[in-house]
mmCIF file of C-alpha atoms in Angstrom:
data_model
loop_
_atom_site.group_PDB
_atom_site.id
_atom_site.type_symbol
_atom_site.label_atom_id
_atom_site.label_comp_id
_atom_site.label_asym_id
_atom_site.label_seq_id
_atom_site.Cartn_x
_atom_site.Cartn_y
_atom_site.Cartn_z
ATOM 1 C CA MET G 1 -69.911 28.006 2.309
ATOM 2 C CA GLU G 2 -72.583 30.234 0.865
ATOM 3 C CA LEU G 3 -73.592 33.269 2.973
ATOM 4 C CA HIS G 4 -76.491 35.614 2.252
ATOM 5 C CA ARG G 5 -76.824 38.619 4.552
ATOM 6 C CA LYS G 6 -80.278 39.713 5.665
ATOM 7 C CA GLY G 7 -81.758 42.033 3.057
ATOM 8 C CA SER G 8 -79.123 41.192 0.445
ATOM 9 C CA ARG G 9 -81.619 39.467 -1.861
ATOM 10 C CA SER G 10 -84.885 40.779 -3.214
ATOM 11 C CA ALA G 11 -88.234 39.593 -1.923
ATOM 12 C CA VAL G 12 -91.054 38.846 -4.352
ATOM 13 C CA GLN G 13 -94.816 39.126 -4.035
ATOM 14 C CA GLY G 14 -96.822 35.918 -4.140
ATOM 15 C CA GLN G 15 -98.444 35.469 -7.530
ATOM 16 C CA GLU G 16 -102.233 35.844 -7.695
ATOM 17 C CA GLN G 17 -102.518 32.507 -9.511
ATOM 18 C CA TRP G 18 -101.179 30.689 -6.395
ATOM 19 C CA PHE G 19 -102.228 32.891 -3.444
ATOM 20 C CA THR G 20 -105.248 34.749 -2.097
ATOM 21 C CA GLY G 21 -104.316 38.071 -0.488
ATOM 22 C CA SER G 22 -100.973 39.764 0.063
ATOM 23 C CA VAL G 23 -97.989 37.415 0.407
ATOM 24 C CA ARG G 24 -94.265 38.287 0.499
ATOM 25 C CA MET G 25 -91.584 35.666 -0.162
ATOM 26 C CA ASP G 26 -87.976 36.206 0.916
ATOM 27 C CA PRO G 27 -85.550 33.617 -0.484
ATOM 28 C CA VAL G 28 -83.580 31.541 2.008
ATOM 29 C CA ILE G 29 -81.882 29.040 -0.309
ATOM 30 C CA GLY G 30 -82.654 27.733 -3.801
ATOM 31 C CA ALA G 31 -83.214 24.117 -4.757
ATOM 32 C CA GLU G 32 -80.333 22.810 -6.858
ATOM 33 C CA PRO G 33 -79.518 19.288 -7.988
ATOM 34 C CA PRO G 34 -78.861 16.775 -6.584
ATOM 35 C CA GLY G 35 -81.699 17.317 -4.124
ATOM 36 C CA ARG G 36 -80.531 20.389 -2.263
ATOM 37 C CA PRO G 37 -83.475 21.829 -0.321
ATOM 38 C CA GLY G 38 -85.245 24.989 -1.360
ATOM 39 C CA SER G 39 -86.486 27.391 1.263
ATOM 40 C CA ALA G 40 -88.248 30.731 1.617
ATOM 41 C CA MET G 41 -89.452 32.921 4.460
ATOM 42 C CA VAL G 42 -93.074 33.636 3.606
ATOM 43 C CA THR G 43 -95.170 36.385 5.213
ATOM 44 C CA PHE G 44 -98.938 36.295 4.815
ATOM 45 C CA GLN G 45 -100.918 39.437 5.618
ATOM 46 C CA PRO G 46 -104.237 38.919 7.485
ATOM 47 C CA GLY G 47 -106.575 36.774 5.397
ATOM 48 C CA ALA G 48 -103.879 35.652 2.934
ATOM 49 C CA ARG G 49 -103.314 32.007 2.083
ATOM 50 C CA THR G 50 -101.966 29.611 -0.513
ATOM 51 C CA ASN G 51 -104.108 27.774 -3.019
ATOM 52 C CA TRP G 52 -104.531 24.040 -2.546
ATOM 53 C CA HIS G 53 -101.291 22.347 -3.536
ATOM 54 C CA THR G 54 -99.010 19.329 -3.099
ATOM 55 C CA HIS G 55 -95.244 18.815 -2.961
ATOM 56 C CA PRO G 56 -93.659 15.800 -4.660
ATOM 57 C CA LEU G 57 -91.210 15.290 -1.761
ATOM 58 C CA GLY G 58 -93.202 16.896 1.065
ATOM 59 C CA GLN G 59 -92.946 20.280 2.797
ATOM 60 C CA LEU G 60 -91.753 21.475 6.194
ATOM 61 C CA LEU G 61 -93.129 24.696 7.724
ATOM 62 C CA ILE G 62 -91.612 26.413 10.766
ATOM 63 C CA ILE G 63 -93.876 29.152 12.120
ATOM 64 C CA THR G 64 -91.767 32.138 13.224
ATOM 65 C CA GLU G 65 -94.266 34.955 13.847
ATOM 66 C CA GLY G 66 -97.965 35.704 14.120
ATOM 67 C CA ARG G 67 -100.900 33.360 13.865
ATOM 68 C CA GLY G 68 -101.854 31.166 10.931
ATOM 69 C CA ARG G 69 -103.984 28.316 9.711
ATOM 70 C CA ALA G 70 -103.450 25.141 7.719
ATOM 71 C CA GLN G 71 -105.535 22.248 6.474
ATOM 72 C CA SER G 72 -104.915 18.933 4.747
ATOM 73 C CA ASP G 73 -107.574 17.732 2.340
ATOM 74 C CA GLY G 74 -110.372 16.101 4.334
ATOM 75 C CA GLY G 75 -108.960 17.213 7.696
ATOM 76 C CA PRO G 76 -109.832 20.031 10.084
ATOM 77 C CA VAL G 77 -108.464 23.565 9.890
ATOM 78 C CA VAL G 78 -105.762 23.936 12.557
ATOM 79 C CA GLU G 79 -104.303 27.076 14.078
ATOM 80 C CA LEU G 80 -100.543 27.706 13.797
ATOM 81 C CA LEU G 81 -98.463 29.645 16.331
ATOM 82 C CA PRO G 82 -94.781 30.686 16.585
ATOM 83 C CA GLY G 83 -92.590 27.664 17.247
ATOM 84 C CA ASP G 84 -95.047 25.219 15.640
ATOM 85 C CA VAL G 85 -93.538 22.852 13.071
ATOM 86 C CA VAL G 86 -95.718 21.305 10.358
ATOM 87 C CA TRP G 87 -94.824 18.432 8.014
ATOM 88 C CA PHE G 88 -96.911 17.736 4.912
ATOM 89 C CA ALA G 89 -96.036 14.349 3.409
ATOM 90 C CA ALA G 90 -95.194 13.888 -0.256
ATOM 91 C CA GLY G 91 -98.353 14.337 -2.328
ATOM 92 C CA GLU G 92 -100.456 15.500 0.655
ATOM 93 C CA ARG G 93 -102.979 18.059 -0.650
ATOM 94 C CA HIS G 94 -103.067 21.089 1.645
ATOM 95 C CA TRP G 95 -103.086 24.867 2.087
ATOM 96 C CA HIS G 96 -101.646 27.267 4.690
ATOM 97 C CA GLY G 97 -101.714 30.978 5.451
ATOM 98 C CA SER G 98 -102.456 33.641 8.035
ATOM 99 C CA ALA G 99 -105.430 33.933 10.350
ATOM 100 C CA PRO G 100 -108.246 36.233 9.170
ATOM 101 C CA ASP G 101 -107.240 38.890 11.722
ATOM 102 C CA ALA G 102 -103.446 38.384 12.056
ATOM 103 C CA ALA G 103 -100.370 38.140 9.845
ATOM 104 C CA MET G 104 -98.162 35.040 9.941
ATOM 105 C CA THR G 105 -94.606 34.268 8.837
ATOM 106 C CA HIS G 106 -93.160 30.815 8.296
ATOM 107 C CA ILE G 107 -90.058 29.289 6.824
ATOM 108 C CA ALA G 108 -91.019 26.771 4.144
ATOM 109 C CA VAL G 109 -88.588 23.998 3.174
ATOM 110 C CA HIS G 110 -89.020 21.564 0.281
ATOM 111 C CA ALA G 111 -86.914 19.686 -2.252
ATOM 112 C CA ALA G 112 -87.217 19.376 -6.015
ATOM 113 C CA LEU G 113 -88.107 16.164 -7.818
ATOM 114 C CA ASN G 114 -87.242 16.323 -11.512
ATOM 115 C CA GLY G 115 -87.053 20.115 -11.178
ATOM 116 C CA SER G 116 -90.471 20.537 -9.534
ATOM 117 C CA THR G 117 -91.101 21.531 -5.893
ATOM 118 C CA VAL G 118 -94.867 22.179 -5.954
ATOM 119 C CA ASP G 119 -97.991 21.329 -7.936
ATOM 120 C CA TRP G 120 -100.565 24.131 -7.649
ATOM 121 C CA GLU G 121 -104.336 23.705 -7.700
ATOM 122 C CA GLY G 122 -107.264 26.103 -7.255
ATOM 123 C CA PRO G 123 -108.015 28.619 -4.498
ATOM 124 C CA VAL G 124 -109.276 27.693 -1.039
ATOM 125 C CA ALA G 125 -112.946 28.611 -0.696
ATOM 126 C CA ASP G 126 -113.731 31.278 1.903
ATOM 127 C CA HIS G 127 -116.067 28.923 3.812
ATOM 128 C CA ASP G 128 -113.193 26.413 4.181
ATOM 129 C CA TYR G 129 -110.652 29.064 5.179
ATOM 130 C CA LEU G 130 -113.033 30.675 7.695
ATOM 131 C CA ALA G 131 -113.984 27.383 9.395
ATOM 132 C CA GLU G 132 -113.340 27.446 13.149
ATOM 133 C CA PRO G 133 -109.893 25.937 13.825
ATOM 134 C CA GLU G 134 -109.885 22.596 15.642
ATOM 135 C CA ASN G 135 -107.237 23.795 18.113
ATOM 136 C CA PRO G 136 -107.672 27.563 18.548
ATOM 137 C CA ALA G 137 -105.075 29.321 20.658
ATOM 138 C CA GLY G 138 -106.415 30.277 23.999
#
């Protein structure tokens, strides 16, 4: 058994080369061979988001707090609320982050393939991020 108490490990800020805005990442568990999942609790301040990216083995998001947004390449922007669960298939190009006016926290889970968990691309354009979500919370 491996136990990590809340606050026992240091959070890191999301790197500017992969995120727009202020993002905090708290480790949950690290990816180790042979295929152990990696996970982080990620908090996006209002307006913050990832760059476009893919995961070689897919990614699971569990929204825990706030209000967010996500989009797969070619699809609509969708709103994310606490309790929502999102699966991005292996190689599915996407982004995710907070709403423009609200913070959002999710737990992200992914596994490594040949030591890699993510392939980063460029930033999400403001006009894409600010598009009206297909399923806004009411």
